[in-house]
Amino acid sequence: RRCAPALSRAARRSPPLEGRGQVEAMGCCKSAPGAYEAVVVVGAPAKEAVAAAGEEVEALRVRKPNGDVVVSLGSRKLRGLSVGSLKGQVGELIGRAHQCEVQLVAAGRPLEDAELLEPLAKPAQVLEIMVLVQELPQLDPHVQPIEQLDILKQMVFCHAFEKRLEGMRHFRKLLGIEGNSPSIDQVLELGLVPRFIECSSGREHAELQHEALWVLTNIASGTAEQTRAIVEHGALATFVEQLSSPDSDVLEQAVWGLGNIAGNSPECCLAVLDAGAMEPL
């Protein structure tokens, strides 16, 4: 697919959005880096904690912040069990899996979905895990999205993947409206360019990468200053990296974004070449 020349440098357009919402916290959510706060009880003795079935010793206990036990598991059930799977069980048990973001915290840190629980457990102790629940940020459908940028920002920082993807799509559509340079400035003022670059990097979550690259592409369709803002944050390296993506949508978006940047000015064109864009092409 041939890259568009400078005169066709433009955002990938999408229909305008509508919406607005309120965030109502129940616990602590990662709406921004370092937002977790929890007091965790570590290493409760297991000598009297015996599961009913087969006298299996209790190895893991998940509690709410008020101390109520949500789930208790024996050591055999920890084998091969990931944090993500346990999180799904906890979400179903508390009955709010689809309306809230569930985060599990142990040893003073949030647990990642891919982590296995068995290595975290210690002999003769119950692994105590705190469950934190927060209402997911929602947009109000009766208010224009440009007036809900703070909520959109919370969405792209959410730990819940689907909510993060939804937020990125809203940004992409908002910035894809023709002649929407003021909106680009407002998004840049949120300081989200590093987050967009982070979400567009790597090889996991191709759908999210595609949306994040599309957001950066639309920013690069704006003024010289707006394009320079993403270049200065290191977006060129990410675009070039994704020229080798196995996902065709991600690859196409990387080409489109580099075309927008190169079409901005001779200096930007040289920067694209210096970043090594021609070699993978």
GROMACS .gro file of C-alpha atoms in nm:
model
  281
    1ARG     CA    1   0.000   0.000   0.000
    2ARG     CA    2   0.153   0.331  -0.107
    3CYS     CA    3   0.202   0.603   0.151
    4ALA     CA    4  -0.005   0.916   0.093
    5PRO     CA    5   0.188   1.225  -0.027
    6ALA     CA    6   0.209   1.540   0.180
    7LEU     CA    7  -0.103   1.696   0.025
    8SER     CA    8  -0.316   1.401   0.139
    9ARG     CA    9  -0.177   1.408   0.490
   10ALA     CA   10  -0.488   1.378   0.703
   11ALA     CA   11  -0.658   1.214   0.996
   12ARG     CA   12  -0.847   0.893   0.948
   13ARG     CA   13  -1.197   1.024   0.988
   14SER     CA   14  -1.465   0.876   1.209
   15PRO     CA   15  -1.817   0.987   1.302
   16PRO     CA   16  -1.846   1.226   1.598
   17LEU     CA   17  -1.922   1.082   1.941
   18GLU     CA   18  -2.161   1.163   2.217
   19GLY     CA   19  -2.144   1.085   2.587
   20ARG     CA   20  -2.042   1.167   2.942
   21GLY     CA   21  -2.031   0.986   3.275
   22GLN     CA   22  -1.947   0.991   3.643
   23VAL     CA   23  -1.687   0.787   3.827
   24GLU     CA   24  -1.793   0.658   4.166
   25ALA     CA   25  -1.511   0.492   4.361
   26MET     CA   26  -1.547   0.183   4.578
   27GLY     CA   27  -1.190   0.119   4.681
   28CYS     CA   28  -0.900   0.234   4.465
   29CYS     CA   29  -0.861   0.207   4.088
   30LYS     CA   30  -0.558   0.263   3.868
   31SER     CA   31  -0.701   0.568   3.694
   32ALA     CA   32  -0.346   0.702   3.684
   33PRO     CA   33  -0.006   0.555   3.764
   34GLY     CA   34   0.050   0.484   4.134
   35ALA     CA   35  -0.315   0.521   4.235
   36TYR     CA   36  -0.339   0.201   4.439
   37GLU     CA   37  -0.362   0.229   4.814
   38ALA     CA   38  -0.442  -0.064   5.041
   39VAL     CA   39  -0.352  -0.207   5.378
   40VAL     CA   40  -0.280  -0.577   5.325
   41VAL     CA   41  -0.271  -0.843   5.594
   42VAL     CA   42   0.017  -1.073   5.500
   43GLY     CA   43   0.095  -1.422   5.622
   44ALA     CA   44  -0.203  -1.524   5.833
   45PRO     CA   45  -0.135  -1.861   6.003
   46ALA     CA   46  -0.295  -2.157   5.829
   47LYS     CA   47  -0.286  -2.416   6.110
   48GLU     CA   48  -0.659  -2.383   6.182
   49ALA     CA   49  -0.766  -2.306   5.826
   50VAL     CA   50  -0.876  -2.639   5.683
   51ALA     CA   51  -1.101  -2.676   5.382
   52ALA     CA   52  -1.405  -2.897   5.424
   53ALA     CA   53  -1.330  -3.123   5.128
   54GLY     CA   54  -1.051  -3.371   5.193
   55GLU     CA   55  -0.907  -3.180   5.489
   56GLU     CA   56  -0.713  -2.967   5.241
   57VAL     CA   57  -0.522  -2.685   5.404
   58GLU     CA   58  -0.635  -2.335   5.309
   59ALA     CA   59  -0.368  -2.159   5.103
   60LEU     CA   60  -0.537  -1.843   4.976
   61ARG     CA   61  -0.800  -1.606   5.106
   62VAL     CA   62  -0.951  -1.306   4.927
   63ARG     CA   63  -1.107  -1.036   5.144
   64LYS     CA   64  -1.294  -0.713   5.091
   65PRO     CA   65  -1.153  -0.398   5.255
   66ASN     CA   66  -1.400  -0.446   5.544
   67GLY     CA   67  -1.252  -0.790   5.618
   68ASP     CA   68  -1.530  -1.006   5.472
   69VAL     CA   69  -1.398  -1.319   5.300
   70VAL     CA   70  -1.501  -1.346   4.934
   71VAL     CA   71  -1.328  -1.671   4.843
   72SER     CA   72  -1.098  -1.926   5.006
   73LEU     CA   73  -0.894  -2.185   4.815
   74GLY     CA   74  -0.688  -2.486   4.910
   75SER     CA   75  -0.334  -2.546   4.787
   76ARG     CA   76  -0.439  -2.793   4.518
   77LYS     CA   77  -0.666  -2.539   4.355
   78LEU     CA   78  -0.380  -2.292   4.321
   79ARG     CA   79  -0.196  -2.512   4.074
   80GLY     CA   80  -0.195  -2.336   3.738
   81LEU     CA   81  -0.441  -2.070   3.858
   82SER     CA   82  -0.363  -1.721   3.731
   83VAL     CA   83  -0.450  -1.389   3.889
   84GLY     CA   84  -0.674  -1.311   3.591
   85SER     CA   85  -0.876  -1.630   3.644
   86LEU     CA   86  -0.912  -1.564   4.015
   87LYS     CA   87  -1.015  -1.207   3.940
   88GLY     CA   88  -1.294  -1.336   3.716
   89GLN     CA   89  -1.419  -1.568   3.991
   90VAL     CA   90  -1.413  -1.288   4.246
   91GLY     CA   91  -1.598  -1.054   4.011
   92GLU     CA   92  -1.874  -1.311   3.960
   93LEU     CA   93  -1.899  -1.382   4.333
   94ILE     CA   94  -1.946  -1.016   4.423
   95GLY     CA   95  -2.200  -0.990   4.140
   96ARG     CA   96  -2.055  -0.682   3.970
   97ALA     CA   97  -1.809  -0.827   3.722
   98HIS     CA   98  -1.940  -0.625   3.429
   99GLN     CA   99  -2.003  -0.292   3.601
  100CYS     CA  100  -1.683  -0.263   3.803
  101GLU     CA  101  -1.311  -0.298   3.774
  102VAL     CA  102  -1.174  -0.562   4.007
  103GLN     CA  103  -0.814  -0.539   4.125
  104LEU     CA  104  -0.633  -0.788   4.350
  105VAL     CA  105  -0.358  -0.662   4.580
  106ALA     CA  106  -0.108  -0.865   4.784
  107ALA     CA  107   0.222  -0.788   4.955
  108GLY     CA  108   0.160  -0.417   4.901
  109ARG     CA  109   0.130  -0.429   4.521
  110PRO     CA  110  -0.137  -0.488   4.255
  111LEU     CA  111  -0.118  -0.834   4.101
  112GLU     CA  112  -0.090  -0.871   3.724
  113ASP     CA  113  -0.341  -1.091   3.540
  114ALA     CA  114  -0.072  -1.317   3.393
  115GLU     CA  115   0.087  -1.398   3.731
  116LEU     CA  116   0.044  -1.748   3.872
  117LEU     CA  117  -0.076  -1.763   4.230
  118GLU     CA  118   0.101  -2.079   4.347
  119PRO     CA  119   0.451  -1.920   4.352
  120LEU     CA  120   0.314  -1.633   4.564
  121ALA     CA  121   0.192  -1.865   4.839
  122LYS     CA  122   0.427  -1.957   5.125
  123PRO     CA  123   0.432  -2.286   5.318
  124ALA     CA  124   0.226  -2.292   5.639
  125GLN     CA  125   0.074  -1.952   5.564
  126VAL     CA  126  -0.245  -1.830   5.404
  127LEU     CA  127  -0.185  -1.588   5.117
  128GLU     CA  128  -0.405  -1.291   5.203
  129ILE     CA  129  -0.530  -1.092   4.904
  130MET     CA  130  -0.730  -0.771   4.916
  131VAL     CA  131  -0.995  -0.713   4.649
  132LEU     CA  132  -1.048  -0.351   4.544
  133VAL     CA  133  -1.354  -0.262   4.342
  134GLN     CA  134  -1.428   0.056   4.152
  135GLU     CA  135  -1.713   0.159   3.933
  136LEU     CA  136  -1.586   0.177   3.577
  137PRO     CA  137  -1.583   0.528   3.426
  138GLN     CA  138  -1.879   0.586   3.199
  139LEU     CA  139  -1.957   0.853   2.943
  140ASP     CA  140  -2.283   1.045   2.958
  141PRO     CA  141  -2.450   0.997   2.618
  142HIS     CA  142  -2.615   1.338   2.648
  143VAL     CA  143  -2.293   1.539   2.671
  144GLN     CA  144  -2.033   1.595   2.398
  145PRO     CA  145  -1.716   1.388   2.444
  146ILE     CA  146  -1.494   1.694   2.413
  147GLU     CA  147  -1.643   1.802   2.749
  148GLN     CA  148  -1.558   1.465   2.907
  149LEU     CA  149  -1.184   1.445   2.849
  150ASP     CA  150  -1.110   1.375   3.216
  151ILE     CA  151  -1.335   1.068   3.204
  152LEU     CA  152  -1.175   0.953   2.879
  153LYS     CA  153  -0.836   0.990   3.044
  154GLN     CA  154  -0.949   0.765   3.329
  155MET     CA  155  -1.068   0.509   3.077
  156VAL     CA  156  -0.735   0.476   2.895
  157PHE     CA  157  -0.560   0.424   3.231
  158CYS     CA  158  -0.809   0.162   3.353
  159HIS     CA  159  -0.670  -0.181   3.433
  160ALA     CA  160  -0.974  -0.341   3.266
  161PHE     CA  161  -0.872  -0.403   2.905
  162GLU     CA  162  -1.215  -0.355   2.746
  163LYS     CA  163  -1.261  -0.019   2.918
  164ARG     CA  164  -0.911   0.088   2.813
  165LEU     CA  165  -0.990  -0.008   2.453
  166GLU     CA  166  -1.322   0.178   2.466
  167GLY     CA  167  -1.150   0.494   2.586
  168MET     CA  168  -0.890   0.473   2.311
  169ARG     CA  169  -1.163   0.438   2.049
  170HIS     CA  170  -1.336   0.748   2.180
  171PHE     CA  171  -1.013   0.948   2.151
  172ARG     CA  172  -0.956   0.816   1.800
  173LYS     CA  173  -1.304   0.916   1.683
  174LEU     CA  174  -1.287   1.254   1.855
  175LEU     CA  175  -0.957   1.340   1.685
  176GLY     CA  176  -1.072   1.200   1.352
  177ILE     CA  177  -1.329   1.477   1.298
  178GLU     CA  178  -1.215   1.698   1.010
  179GLY     CA  179  -1.086   2.042   1.105
  180ASN     CA  180  -1.069   1.948   1.473
  181SER     CA  181  -0.731   2.100   1.552
  182PRO     CA  182  -0.857   2.264   1.876
  183SER     CA  183  -0.955   1.918   2.002
  184ILE     CA  184  -0.602   1.795   1.933
  185ASP     CA  185  -0.467   2.078   2.148
  186GLN     CA  186  -0.703   1.987   2.431
  187VAL     CA  187  -0.595   1.622   2.419
  188LEU     CA  188  -0.228   1.721   2.414
  189GLU     CA  189  -0.285   1.934   2.724
  190LEU     CA  190  -0.394   1.619   2.909
  191GLY     CA  191  -0.040   1.484   2.876
  192LEU     CA  192  -0.160   1.157   2.726
  193VAL     CA  193   0.088   1.121   2.438
  194PRO     CA  194   0.320   0.894   2.644
  195ARG     CA  195   0.019   0.675   2.730
  196PHE     CA  196  -0.084   0.653   2.365
  197ILE     CA  197   0.271   0.550   2.273
  198GLU     CA  198   0.280   0.294   2.554
  199CYS     CA  199  -0.046   0.135   2.438
  200SER     CA  200   0.072   0.122   2.075
  201SER     CA  201   0.399  -0.057   2.154
  202GLY     CA  202   0.486  -0.426   2.176
  203ARG     CA  203   0.314  -0.728   2.022
  204GLU     CA  204   0.027  -0.796   2.263
  205HIS     CA  205  -0.326  -0.659   2.228
  206ALA     CA  206  -0.310  -0.577   1.856
  207GLU     CA  207  -0.657  -0.420   1.867
  208LEU     CA  208  -0.549  -0.169   2.132
  209GLN     CA  209  -0.222  -0.101   1.947
  210HIS     CA  210  -0.416  -0.029   1.629
  211GLU     CA  211  -0.645   0.220   1.805
  212ALA     CA  212  -0.356   0.392   1.985
  213LEU     CA  213  -0.155   0.425   1.661
  214TRP     CA  214  -0.466   0.567   1.495
  215VAL     CA  215  -0.491   0.831   1.771
  216LEU     CA  216  -0.126   0.927   1.714
  217THR     CA  217  -0.185   0.933   1.338
  218ASN     CA  218  -0.473   1.176   1.382
  219ILE     CA  219  -0.261   1.401   1.604
  220ALA     CA  220   0.008   1.394   1.335
  221SER     CA  221  -0.249   1.519   1.084
  222GLY     CA  222  -0.270   1.852   1.267
  223THR     CA  223  -0.042   2.151   1.275
  224ALA     CA  224   0.338   2.139   1.267
  225GLU     CA  225   0.347   2.202   1.641
  226GLN     CA  226   0.101   1.922   1.711
  227THR     CA  227   0.300   1.678   1.498
  228ARG     CA  228   0.621   1.784   1.667
  229ALA     CA  229   0.463   1.706   2.007
  230ILE     CA  230   0.435   1.335   1.933
  231VAL     CA  231   0.776   1.319   1.760
  232GLU     CA  232   0.943   1.471   2.065
  233HIS     CA  233   0.782   1.205   2.285
  234GLY     CA  234   0.938   0.926   2.078
  235ALA     CA  235   0.643   0.823   1.861
  236LEU     CA  236   0.866   0.767   1.556
  237ALA     CA  237   1.037   0.468   1.716
  238THR     CA  238   0.700   0.309   1.790
  239PHE     CA  239   0.570   0.363   1.437
  240VAL     CA  240   0.888   0.211   1.292
  241GLU     CA  241   0.869  -0.081   1.536
  242GLN     CA  242   0.517  -0.162   1.421
  243LEU     CA  243   0.623  -0.177   1.056
  244SER     CA  244   0.728  -0.530   1.149
  245SER     CA  245   0.399  -0.616   1.320
  246PRO     CA  246   0.239  -0.948   1.219
  247ASP     CA  247  -0.102  -0.779   1.238
  248SER     CA  248  -0.197  -0.620   0.906
  249ASP     CA  249  -0.414  -0.347   1.064
  250VAL     CA  250  -0.134  -0.240   1.297
  251LEU     CA  251   0.115  -0.243   1.009
  252GLU     CA  252  -0.113  -0.033   0.787
  253GLN     CA  253  -0.169   0.220   1.064
  254ALA     CA  254   0.206   0.250   1.122
  255VAL     CA  255   0.258   0.331   0.753
  256TRP     CA  256  -0.023   0.587   0.759
  257GLY     CA  257   0.117   0.757   1.068
  258LEU     CA  258   0.468   0.779   0.925
  259GLY     CA  259   0.319   0.930   0.609
  260ASN     CA  260   0.147   1.201   0.813
  261ILE     CA  261   0.465   1.282   1.002
  262ALA     CA  262   0.684   1.284   0.690
  263GLY     CA  263   0.434   1.507   0.510
  264ASN     CA  264   0.454   1.773   0.778
  265SER     CA  265   0.786   1.927   0.671
  266PRO     CA  266   1.123   1.842   0.514
  267GLU     CA  267   1.266   1.821   0.866
  268CYS     CA  268   1.004   1.567   0.970
  269CYS     CA  269   1.063   1.370   0.652
  270LEU     CA  270   1.434   1.347   0.735
  271ALA     CA  271   1.347   1.244   1.091
  272VAL     CA  272   1.136   0.958   0.956
  273LEU     CA  273   1.425   0.843   0.737
  274ASP     CA  274   1.673   0.875   1.023
  275ALA     CA  275   1.445   0.659   1.238
  276GLY     CA  276   1.498   0.372   0.994
  277ALA     CA  277   1.151   0.364   0.841
  278MET     CA  278   1.270   0.268   0.492
  279GLU     CA  279   1.442  -0.057   0.588
  280PRO     CA  280   1.132  -0.253   0.698
  281LEU     CA  281   0.933  -0.104   0.409
   0.00000   0.00000   0.00000
